[in-house]
PDB file of C-alpha atoms in Angstrom:
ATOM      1  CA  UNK N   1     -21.911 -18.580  35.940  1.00  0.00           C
ATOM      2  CA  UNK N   2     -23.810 -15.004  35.324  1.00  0.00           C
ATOM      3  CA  UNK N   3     -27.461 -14.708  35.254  1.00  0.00           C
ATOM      4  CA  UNK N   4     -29.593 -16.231  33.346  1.00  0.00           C
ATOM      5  CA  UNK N   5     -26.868 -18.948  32.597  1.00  0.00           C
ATOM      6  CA  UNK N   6     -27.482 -22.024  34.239  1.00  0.00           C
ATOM      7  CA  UNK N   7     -25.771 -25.611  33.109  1.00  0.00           C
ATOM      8  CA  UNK N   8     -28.356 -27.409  35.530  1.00  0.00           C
ATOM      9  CA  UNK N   9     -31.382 -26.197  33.149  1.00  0.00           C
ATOM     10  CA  UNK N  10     -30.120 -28.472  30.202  1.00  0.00           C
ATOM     11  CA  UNK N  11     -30.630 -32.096  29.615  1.00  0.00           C
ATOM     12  CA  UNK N  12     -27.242 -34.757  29.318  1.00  0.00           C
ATOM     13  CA  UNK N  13     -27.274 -34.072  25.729  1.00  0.00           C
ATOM     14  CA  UNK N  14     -27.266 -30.254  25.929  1.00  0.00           C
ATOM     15  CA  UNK N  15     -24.854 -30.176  28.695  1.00  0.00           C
ATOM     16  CA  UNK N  16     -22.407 -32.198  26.491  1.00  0.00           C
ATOM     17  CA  UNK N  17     -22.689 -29.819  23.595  1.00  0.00           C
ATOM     18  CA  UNK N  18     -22.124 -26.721  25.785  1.00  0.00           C
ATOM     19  CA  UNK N  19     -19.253 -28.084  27.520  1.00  0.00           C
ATOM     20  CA  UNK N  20     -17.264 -28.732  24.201  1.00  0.00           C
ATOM     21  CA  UNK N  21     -15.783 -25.652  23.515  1.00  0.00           C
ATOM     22  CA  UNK N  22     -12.997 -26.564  21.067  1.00  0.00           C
ATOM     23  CA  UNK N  23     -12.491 -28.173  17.530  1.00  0.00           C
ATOM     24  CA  UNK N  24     -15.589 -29.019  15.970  1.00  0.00           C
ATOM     25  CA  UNK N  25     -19.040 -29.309  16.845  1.00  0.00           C
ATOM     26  CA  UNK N  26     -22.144 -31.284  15.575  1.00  0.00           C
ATOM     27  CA  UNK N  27     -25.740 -30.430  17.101  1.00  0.00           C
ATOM     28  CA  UNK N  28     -28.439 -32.150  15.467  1.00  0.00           C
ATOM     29  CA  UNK N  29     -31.952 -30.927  16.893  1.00  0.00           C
ATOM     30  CA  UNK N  30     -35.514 -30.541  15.668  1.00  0.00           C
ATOM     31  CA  UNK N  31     -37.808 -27.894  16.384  1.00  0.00           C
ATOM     32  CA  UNK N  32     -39.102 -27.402  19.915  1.00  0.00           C
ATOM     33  CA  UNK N  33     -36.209 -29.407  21.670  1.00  0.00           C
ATOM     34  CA  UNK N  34     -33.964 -26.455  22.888  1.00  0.00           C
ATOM     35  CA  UNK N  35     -31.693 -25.849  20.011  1.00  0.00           C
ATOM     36  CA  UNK N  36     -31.375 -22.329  20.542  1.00  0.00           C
ATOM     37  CA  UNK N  37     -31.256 -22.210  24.096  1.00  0.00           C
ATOM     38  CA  UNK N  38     -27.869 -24.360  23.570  1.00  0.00           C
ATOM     39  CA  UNK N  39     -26.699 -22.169  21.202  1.00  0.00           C
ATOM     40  CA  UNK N  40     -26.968 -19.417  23.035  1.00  0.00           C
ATOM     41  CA  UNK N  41     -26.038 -21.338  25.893  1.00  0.00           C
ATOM     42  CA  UNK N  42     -22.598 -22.883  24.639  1.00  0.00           C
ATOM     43  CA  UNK N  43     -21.659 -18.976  23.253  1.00  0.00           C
ATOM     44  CA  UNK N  44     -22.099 -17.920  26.726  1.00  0.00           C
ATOM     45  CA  UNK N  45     -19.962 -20.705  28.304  1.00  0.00           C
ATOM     46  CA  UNK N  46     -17.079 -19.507  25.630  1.00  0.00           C
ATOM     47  CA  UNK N  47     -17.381 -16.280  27.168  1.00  0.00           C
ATOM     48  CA  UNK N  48     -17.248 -17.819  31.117  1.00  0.00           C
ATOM     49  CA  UNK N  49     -14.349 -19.874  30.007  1.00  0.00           C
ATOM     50  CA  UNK N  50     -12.466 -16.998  29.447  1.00  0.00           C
ATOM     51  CA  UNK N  51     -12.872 -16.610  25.095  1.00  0.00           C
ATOM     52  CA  UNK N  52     -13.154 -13.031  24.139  1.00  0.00           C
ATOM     53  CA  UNK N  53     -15.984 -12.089  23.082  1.00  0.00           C
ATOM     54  CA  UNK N  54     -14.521 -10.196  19.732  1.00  0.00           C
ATOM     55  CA  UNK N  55     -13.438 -13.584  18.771  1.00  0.00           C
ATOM     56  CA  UNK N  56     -16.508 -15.058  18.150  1.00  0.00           C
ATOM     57  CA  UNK N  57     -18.931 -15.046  15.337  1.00  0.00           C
ATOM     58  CA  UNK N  58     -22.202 -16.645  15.249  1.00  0.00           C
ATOM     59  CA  UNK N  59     -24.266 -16.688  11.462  1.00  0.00           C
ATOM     60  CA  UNK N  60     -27.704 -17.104  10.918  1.00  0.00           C
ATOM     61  CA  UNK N  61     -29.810 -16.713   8.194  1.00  0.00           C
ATOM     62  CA  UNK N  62     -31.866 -13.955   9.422  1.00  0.00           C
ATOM     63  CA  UNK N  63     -31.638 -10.642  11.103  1.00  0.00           C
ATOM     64  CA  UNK N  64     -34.802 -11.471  13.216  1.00  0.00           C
ATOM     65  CA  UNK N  65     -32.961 -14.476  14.004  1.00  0.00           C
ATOM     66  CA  UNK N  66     -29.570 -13.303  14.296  1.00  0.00           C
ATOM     67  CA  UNK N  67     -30.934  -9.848  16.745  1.00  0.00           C
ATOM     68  CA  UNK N  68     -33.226 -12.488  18.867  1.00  0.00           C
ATOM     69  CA  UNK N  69     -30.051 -14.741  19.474  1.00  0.00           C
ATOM     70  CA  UNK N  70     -27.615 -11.618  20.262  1.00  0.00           C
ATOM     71  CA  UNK N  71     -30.013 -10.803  22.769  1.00  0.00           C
ATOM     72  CA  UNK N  72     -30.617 -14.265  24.567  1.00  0.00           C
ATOM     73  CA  UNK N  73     -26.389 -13.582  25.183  1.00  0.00           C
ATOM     74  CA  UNK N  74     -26.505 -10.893  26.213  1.00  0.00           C
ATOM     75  CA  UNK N  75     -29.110 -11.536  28.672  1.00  0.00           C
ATOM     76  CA  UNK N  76     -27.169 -14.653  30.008  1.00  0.00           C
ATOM     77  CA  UNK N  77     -23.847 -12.541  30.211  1.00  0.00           C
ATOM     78  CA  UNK N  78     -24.567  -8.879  30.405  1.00  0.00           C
ATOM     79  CA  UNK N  79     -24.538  -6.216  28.117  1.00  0.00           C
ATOM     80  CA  UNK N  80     -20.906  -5.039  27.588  1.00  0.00           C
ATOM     81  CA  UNK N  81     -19.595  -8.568  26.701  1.00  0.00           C
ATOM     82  CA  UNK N  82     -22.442  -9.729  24.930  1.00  0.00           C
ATOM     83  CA  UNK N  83     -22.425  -6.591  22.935  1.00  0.00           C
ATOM     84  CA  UNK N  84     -18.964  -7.161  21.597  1.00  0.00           C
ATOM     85  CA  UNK N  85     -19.761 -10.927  19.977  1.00  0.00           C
ATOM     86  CA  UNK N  86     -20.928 -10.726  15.898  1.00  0.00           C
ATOM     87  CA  UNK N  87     -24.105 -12.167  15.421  1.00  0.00           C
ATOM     88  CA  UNK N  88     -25.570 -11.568  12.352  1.00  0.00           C
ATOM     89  CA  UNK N  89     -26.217 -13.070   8.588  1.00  0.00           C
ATOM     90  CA  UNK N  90     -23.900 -14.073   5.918  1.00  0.00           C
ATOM     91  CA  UNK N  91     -24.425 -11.236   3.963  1.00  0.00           C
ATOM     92  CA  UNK N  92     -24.008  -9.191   7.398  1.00  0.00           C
ATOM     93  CA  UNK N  93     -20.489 -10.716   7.598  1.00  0.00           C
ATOM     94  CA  UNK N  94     -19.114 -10.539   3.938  1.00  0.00           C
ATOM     95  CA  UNK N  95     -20.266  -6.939   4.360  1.00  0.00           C
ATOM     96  CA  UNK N  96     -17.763  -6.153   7.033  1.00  0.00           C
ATOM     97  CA  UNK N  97     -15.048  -7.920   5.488  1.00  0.00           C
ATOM     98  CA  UNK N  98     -15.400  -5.955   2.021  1.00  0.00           C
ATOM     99  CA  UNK N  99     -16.205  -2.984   3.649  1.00  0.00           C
ATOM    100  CA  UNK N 100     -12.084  -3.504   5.015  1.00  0.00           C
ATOM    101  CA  UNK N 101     -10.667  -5.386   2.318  1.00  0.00           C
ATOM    102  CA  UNK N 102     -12.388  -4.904  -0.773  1.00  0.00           C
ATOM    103  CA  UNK N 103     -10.084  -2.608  -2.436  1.00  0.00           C
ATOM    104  CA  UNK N 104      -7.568  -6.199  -2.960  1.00  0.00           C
ATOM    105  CA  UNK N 105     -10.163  -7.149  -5.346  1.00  0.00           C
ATOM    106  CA  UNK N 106      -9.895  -3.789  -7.189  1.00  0.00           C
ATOM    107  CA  UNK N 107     -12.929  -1.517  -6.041  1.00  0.00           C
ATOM    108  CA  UNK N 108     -12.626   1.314  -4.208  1.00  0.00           C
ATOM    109  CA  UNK N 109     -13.012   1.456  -0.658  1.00  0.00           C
ATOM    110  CA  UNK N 110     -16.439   3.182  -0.048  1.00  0.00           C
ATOM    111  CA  UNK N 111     -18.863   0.804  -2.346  1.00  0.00           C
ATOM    112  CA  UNK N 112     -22.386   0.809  -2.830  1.00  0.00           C
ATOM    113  CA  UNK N 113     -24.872  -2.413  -2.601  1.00  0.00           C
ATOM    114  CA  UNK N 114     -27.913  -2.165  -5.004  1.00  0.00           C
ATOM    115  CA  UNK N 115     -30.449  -3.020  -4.251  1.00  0.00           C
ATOM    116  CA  UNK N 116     -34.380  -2.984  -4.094  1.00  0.00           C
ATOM    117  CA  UNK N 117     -35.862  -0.535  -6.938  1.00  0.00           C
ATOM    118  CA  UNK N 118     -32.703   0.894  -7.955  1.00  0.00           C
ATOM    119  CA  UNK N 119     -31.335  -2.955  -8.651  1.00  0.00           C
ATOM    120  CA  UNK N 120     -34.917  -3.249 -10.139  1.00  0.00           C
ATOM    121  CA  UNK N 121     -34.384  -0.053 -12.661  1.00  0.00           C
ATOM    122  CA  UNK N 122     -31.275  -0.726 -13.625  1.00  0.00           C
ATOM    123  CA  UNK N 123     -32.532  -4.515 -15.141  1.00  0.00           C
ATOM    124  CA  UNK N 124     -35.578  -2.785 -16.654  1.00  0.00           C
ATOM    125  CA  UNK N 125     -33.491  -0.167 -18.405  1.00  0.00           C
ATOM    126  CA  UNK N 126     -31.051  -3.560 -19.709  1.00  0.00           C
ATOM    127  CA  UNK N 127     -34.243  -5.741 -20.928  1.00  0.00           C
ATOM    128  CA  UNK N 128     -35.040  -2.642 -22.862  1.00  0.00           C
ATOM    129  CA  UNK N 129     -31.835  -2.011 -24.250  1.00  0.00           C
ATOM    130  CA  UNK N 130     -30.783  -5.583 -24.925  1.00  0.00           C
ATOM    131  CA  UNK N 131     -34.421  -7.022 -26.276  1.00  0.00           C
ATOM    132  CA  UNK N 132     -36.348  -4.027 -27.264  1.00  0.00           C
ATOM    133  CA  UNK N 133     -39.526  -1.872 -25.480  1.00  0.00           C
ATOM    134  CA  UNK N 134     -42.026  -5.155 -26.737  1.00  0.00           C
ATOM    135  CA  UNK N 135     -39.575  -7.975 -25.215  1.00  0.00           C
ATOM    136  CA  UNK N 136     -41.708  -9.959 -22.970  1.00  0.00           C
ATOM    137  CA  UNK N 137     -39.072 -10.313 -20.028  1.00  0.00           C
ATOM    138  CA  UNK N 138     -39.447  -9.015 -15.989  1.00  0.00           C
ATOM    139  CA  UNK N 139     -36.979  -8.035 -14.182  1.00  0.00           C
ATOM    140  CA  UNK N 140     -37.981 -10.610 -11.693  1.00  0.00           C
ATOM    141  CA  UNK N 141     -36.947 -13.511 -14.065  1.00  0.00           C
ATOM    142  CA  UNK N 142     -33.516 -11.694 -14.885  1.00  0.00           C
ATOM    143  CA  UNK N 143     -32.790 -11.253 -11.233  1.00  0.00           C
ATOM    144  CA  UNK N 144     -33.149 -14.497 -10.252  1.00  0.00           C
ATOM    145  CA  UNK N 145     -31.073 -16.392 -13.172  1.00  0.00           C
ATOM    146  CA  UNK N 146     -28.602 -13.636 -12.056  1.00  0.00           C
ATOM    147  CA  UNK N 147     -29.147 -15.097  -8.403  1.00  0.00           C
ATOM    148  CA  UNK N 148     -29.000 -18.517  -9.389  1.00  0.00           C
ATOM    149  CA  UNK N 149     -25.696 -18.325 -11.360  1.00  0.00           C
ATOM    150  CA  UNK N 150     -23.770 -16.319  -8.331  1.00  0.00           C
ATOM    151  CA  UNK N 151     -24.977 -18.652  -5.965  1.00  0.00           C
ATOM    152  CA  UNK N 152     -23.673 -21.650  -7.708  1.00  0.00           C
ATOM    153  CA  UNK N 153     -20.273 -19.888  -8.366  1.00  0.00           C
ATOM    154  CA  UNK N 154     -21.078 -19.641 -12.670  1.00  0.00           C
ATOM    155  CA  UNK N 155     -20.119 -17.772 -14.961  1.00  0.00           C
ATOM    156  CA  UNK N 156     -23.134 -15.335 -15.514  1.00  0.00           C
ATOM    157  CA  UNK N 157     -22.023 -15.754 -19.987  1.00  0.00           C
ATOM    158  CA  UNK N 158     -23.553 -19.262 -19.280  1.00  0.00           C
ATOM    159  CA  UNK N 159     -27.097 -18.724 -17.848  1.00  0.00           C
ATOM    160  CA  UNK N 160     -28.877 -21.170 -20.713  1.00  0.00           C
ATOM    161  CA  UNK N 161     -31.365 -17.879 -21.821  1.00  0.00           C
ATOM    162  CA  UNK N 162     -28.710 -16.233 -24.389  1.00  0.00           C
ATOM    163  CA  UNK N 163     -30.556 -12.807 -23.864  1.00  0.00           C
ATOM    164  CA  UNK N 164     -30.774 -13.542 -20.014  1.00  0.00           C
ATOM    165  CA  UNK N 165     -27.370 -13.869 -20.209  1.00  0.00           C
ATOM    166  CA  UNK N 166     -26.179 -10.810 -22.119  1.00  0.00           C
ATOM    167  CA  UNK N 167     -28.489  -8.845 -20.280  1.00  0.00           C
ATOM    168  CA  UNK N 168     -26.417 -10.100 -16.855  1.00  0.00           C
ATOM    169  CA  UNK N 169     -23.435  -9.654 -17.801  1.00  0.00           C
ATOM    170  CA  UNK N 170     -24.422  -5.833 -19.075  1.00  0.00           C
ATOM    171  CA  UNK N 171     -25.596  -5.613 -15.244  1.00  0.00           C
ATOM    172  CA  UNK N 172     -22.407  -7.161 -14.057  1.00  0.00           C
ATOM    173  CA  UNK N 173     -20.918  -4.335 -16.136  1.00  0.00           C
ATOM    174  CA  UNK N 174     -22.559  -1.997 -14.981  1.00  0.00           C
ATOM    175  CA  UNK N 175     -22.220  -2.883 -11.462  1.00  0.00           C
ATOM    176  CA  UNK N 176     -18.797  -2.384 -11.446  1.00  0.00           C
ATOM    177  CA  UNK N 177     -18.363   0.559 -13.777  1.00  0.00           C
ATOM    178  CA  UNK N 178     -20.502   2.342 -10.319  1.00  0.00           C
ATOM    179  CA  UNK N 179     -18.083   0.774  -7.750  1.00  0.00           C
ATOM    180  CA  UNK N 180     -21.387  -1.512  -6.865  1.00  0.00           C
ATOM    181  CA  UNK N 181     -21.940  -4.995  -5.611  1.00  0.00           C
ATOM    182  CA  UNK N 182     -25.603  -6.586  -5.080  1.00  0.00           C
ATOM    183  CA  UNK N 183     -26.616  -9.067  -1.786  1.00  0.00           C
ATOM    184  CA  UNK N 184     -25.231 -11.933  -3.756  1.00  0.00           C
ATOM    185  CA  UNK N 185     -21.530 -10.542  -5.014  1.00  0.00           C
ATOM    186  CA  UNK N 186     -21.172 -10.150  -0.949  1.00  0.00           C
ATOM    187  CA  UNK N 187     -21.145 -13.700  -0.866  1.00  0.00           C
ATOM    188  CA  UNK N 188     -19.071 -14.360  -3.721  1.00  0.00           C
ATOM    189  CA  UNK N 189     -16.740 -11.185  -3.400  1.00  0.00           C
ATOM    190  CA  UNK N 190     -16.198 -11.952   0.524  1.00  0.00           C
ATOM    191  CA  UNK N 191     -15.596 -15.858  -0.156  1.00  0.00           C
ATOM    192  CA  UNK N 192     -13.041 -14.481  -3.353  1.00  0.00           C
ATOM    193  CA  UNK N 193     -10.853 -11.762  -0.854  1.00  0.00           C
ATOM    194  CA  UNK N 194     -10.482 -14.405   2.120  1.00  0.00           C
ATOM    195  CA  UNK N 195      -9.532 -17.608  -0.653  1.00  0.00           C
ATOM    196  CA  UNK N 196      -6.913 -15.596  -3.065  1.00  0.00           C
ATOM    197  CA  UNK N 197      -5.576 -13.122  -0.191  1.00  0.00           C
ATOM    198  CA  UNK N 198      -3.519 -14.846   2.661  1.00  0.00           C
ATOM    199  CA  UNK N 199      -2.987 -11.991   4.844  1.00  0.00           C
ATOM    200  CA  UNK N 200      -6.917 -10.926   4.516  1.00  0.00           C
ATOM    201  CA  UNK N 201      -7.802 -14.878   5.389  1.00  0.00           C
ATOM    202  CA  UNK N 202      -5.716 -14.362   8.561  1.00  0.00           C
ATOM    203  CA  UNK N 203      -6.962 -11.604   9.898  1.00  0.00           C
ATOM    204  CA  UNK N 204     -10.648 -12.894   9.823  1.00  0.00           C
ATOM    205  CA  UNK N 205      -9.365 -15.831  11.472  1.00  0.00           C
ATOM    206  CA  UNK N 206      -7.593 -14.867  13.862  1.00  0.00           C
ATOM    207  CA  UNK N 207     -10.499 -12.499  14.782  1.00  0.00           C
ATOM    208  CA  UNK N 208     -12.736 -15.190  14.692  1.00  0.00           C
ATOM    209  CA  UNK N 209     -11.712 -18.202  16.837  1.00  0.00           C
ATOM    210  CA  UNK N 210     -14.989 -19.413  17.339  1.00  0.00           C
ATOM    211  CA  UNK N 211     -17.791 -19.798  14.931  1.00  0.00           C
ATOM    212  CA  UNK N 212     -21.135 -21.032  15.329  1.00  0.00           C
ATOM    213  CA  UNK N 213     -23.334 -21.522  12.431  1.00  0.00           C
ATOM    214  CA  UNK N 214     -27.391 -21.757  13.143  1.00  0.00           C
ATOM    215  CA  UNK N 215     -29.401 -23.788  10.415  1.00  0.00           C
ATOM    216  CA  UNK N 216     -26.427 -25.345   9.097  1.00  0.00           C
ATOM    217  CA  UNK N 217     -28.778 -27.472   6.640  1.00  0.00           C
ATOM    218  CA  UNK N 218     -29.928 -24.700   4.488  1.00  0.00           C
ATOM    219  CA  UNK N 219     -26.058 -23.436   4.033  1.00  0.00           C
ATOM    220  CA  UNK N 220     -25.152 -23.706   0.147  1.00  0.00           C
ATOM    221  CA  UNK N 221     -21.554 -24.709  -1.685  1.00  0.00           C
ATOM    222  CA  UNK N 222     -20.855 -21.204  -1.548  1.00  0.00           C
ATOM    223  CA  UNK N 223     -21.509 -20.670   2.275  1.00  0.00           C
ATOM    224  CA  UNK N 224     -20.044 -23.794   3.192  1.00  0.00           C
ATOM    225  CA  UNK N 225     -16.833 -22.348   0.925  1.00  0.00           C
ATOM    226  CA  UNK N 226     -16.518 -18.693   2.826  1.00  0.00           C
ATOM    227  CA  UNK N 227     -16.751 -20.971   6.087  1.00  0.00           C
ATOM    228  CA  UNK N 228     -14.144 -23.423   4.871  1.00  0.00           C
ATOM    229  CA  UNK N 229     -11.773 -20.012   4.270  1.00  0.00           C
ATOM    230  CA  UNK N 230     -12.887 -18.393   7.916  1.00  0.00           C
ATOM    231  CA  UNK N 231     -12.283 -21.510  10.275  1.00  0.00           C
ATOM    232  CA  UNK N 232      -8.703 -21.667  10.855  1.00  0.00           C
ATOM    233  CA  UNK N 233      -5.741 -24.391  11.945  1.00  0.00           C
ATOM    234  CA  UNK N 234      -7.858 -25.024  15.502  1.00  0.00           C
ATOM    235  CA  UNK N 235     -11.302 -26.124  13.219  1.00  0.00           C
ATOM    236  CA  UNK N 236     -13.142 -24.686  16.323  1.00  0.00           C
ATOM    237  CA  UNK N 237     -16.406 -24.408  14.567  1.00  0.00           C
ATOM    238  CA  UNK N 238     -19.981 -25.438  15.960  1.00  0.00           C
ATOM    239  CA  UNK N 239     -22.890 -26.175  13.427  1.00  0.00           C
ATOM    240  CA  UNK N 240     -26.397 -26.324  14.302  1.00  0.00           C
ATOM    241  CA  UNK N 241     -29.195 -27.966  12.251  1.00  0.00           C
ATOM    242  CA  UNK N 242     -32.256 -30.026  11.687  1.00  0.00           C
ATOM    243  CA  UNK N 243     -31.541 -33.058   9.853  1.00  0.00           C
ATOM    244  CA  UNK N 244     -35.206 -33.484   9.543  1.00  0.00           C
ATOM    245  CA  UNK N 245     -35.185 -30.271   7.038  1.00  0.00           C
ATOM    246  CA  UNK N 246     -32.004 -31.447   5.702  1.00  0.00           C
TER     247      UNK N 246
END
């Protein structure tokens, strides 16, 4: 084993969930009892075992999280091959696969994400224009019925506030009239390309024979879907969470 790996450091338990390297994988662990040492642990025994390391993907749900786990790898099996694994966030992932295949959905290649106070701006400019200058409405509460309604796969026509509603689907409009997506159409958009385009599902998959998924409890129906499209025929997936937060 390299440096810094060492299958003598972990308990019975540990050892058993680093050692299975194929079809799926359940690790149930609270805080402080080595979750992420096994994590990190189990990616580097792929790597020993003779897995590529451009055909694995590990998600979290943070880039602290996702840069402090990339580097616990990479520390256990050197730079070069631990530099070549993806670790990084959902929206990190659905990012690279729209920045390759997001002209099948109809947008042109070189897209923008709003964001921040231009994503901001353009909501302000809406409330105005939908509800008048003395409409008591934020921006805030717009954005997240807009938020809500992607992340539960609706239709943004039925958010229950009828001006909340016209005023996201004017943003929607918008959106796409300036070849722009926001954080949450990566999620949808990325899940959409890899469910309605075959060869586009295969290529992610292929790339990504193993997939490890940190805090698996706080996934929602629209993670678990872009997963369910990613893991291929050999289901060699690994999820890590807390049942205790679940």
């Amino acid at each position: 084993m390299s440096a810094g790996f060492s299958i003598e450091s972990l308990n019975k338990a540990q050892r058993e969930a680093v050692l299975a390297l194929k079809g799926p994988v359940l690790i149930l662990a609270g805080a402080g009892t080595g979750k992420t040492r096994t994590v990190t642990c189990r990616m580097s025994a792929l790597l020993e075992n003779g897995v590529k390391a451009e055909n694995v993907l590990a998600v979290t749900f943070t880039n602290k999280s996702a840069a402090e786990m990339a580097e616990r790898v990479i520390g256990m099996v050197g730079g070069k091959r631990g530099e070549a694994l993806t670790v990084c966030t959902f929206h990190s992932l659905c990012l690279r696969i729209l920045k390759r295949n997001i002209e099948s959905l109809g947008y042109k290649k070189k897209f923008a994400v709003m964001a921040g106070g231009d994503q901001t701006g353009m909501i302000r400019q809406l409330i105005v224009r939908k509800g008048g200058r003395k409409i008591n409405l934020k921006p805030g509460e717009v954005m997240s019925a807009i938020s809500k309604a992607k992340n539960s796969e609706l239709p943004l026509s039925g958010i229950e506030d009828d001006l909340i509603a016209e005023i996201a689907v004017a943003y929607q409009n918008e959106l796409r009239a300036q070849n722009a997506v926001d954080f949450d159409d990566l999620l949808l958009l990325g899940e959409r390309v890899l469910r309605e385009y075959p060869k586009v599902r295969e290529y992610w998959q292929d790339k990504f024979q193993y997939i490890t998924v940190d805090e698996f409890q706080d996934t929602n129906n629209l993670q678990m879907n872009l997963l369910q499209q990613l893991v291929g025929e050999s289901n060699n997936i690994c999820v890590v969470g807390d049942d205790d937060q679940s």
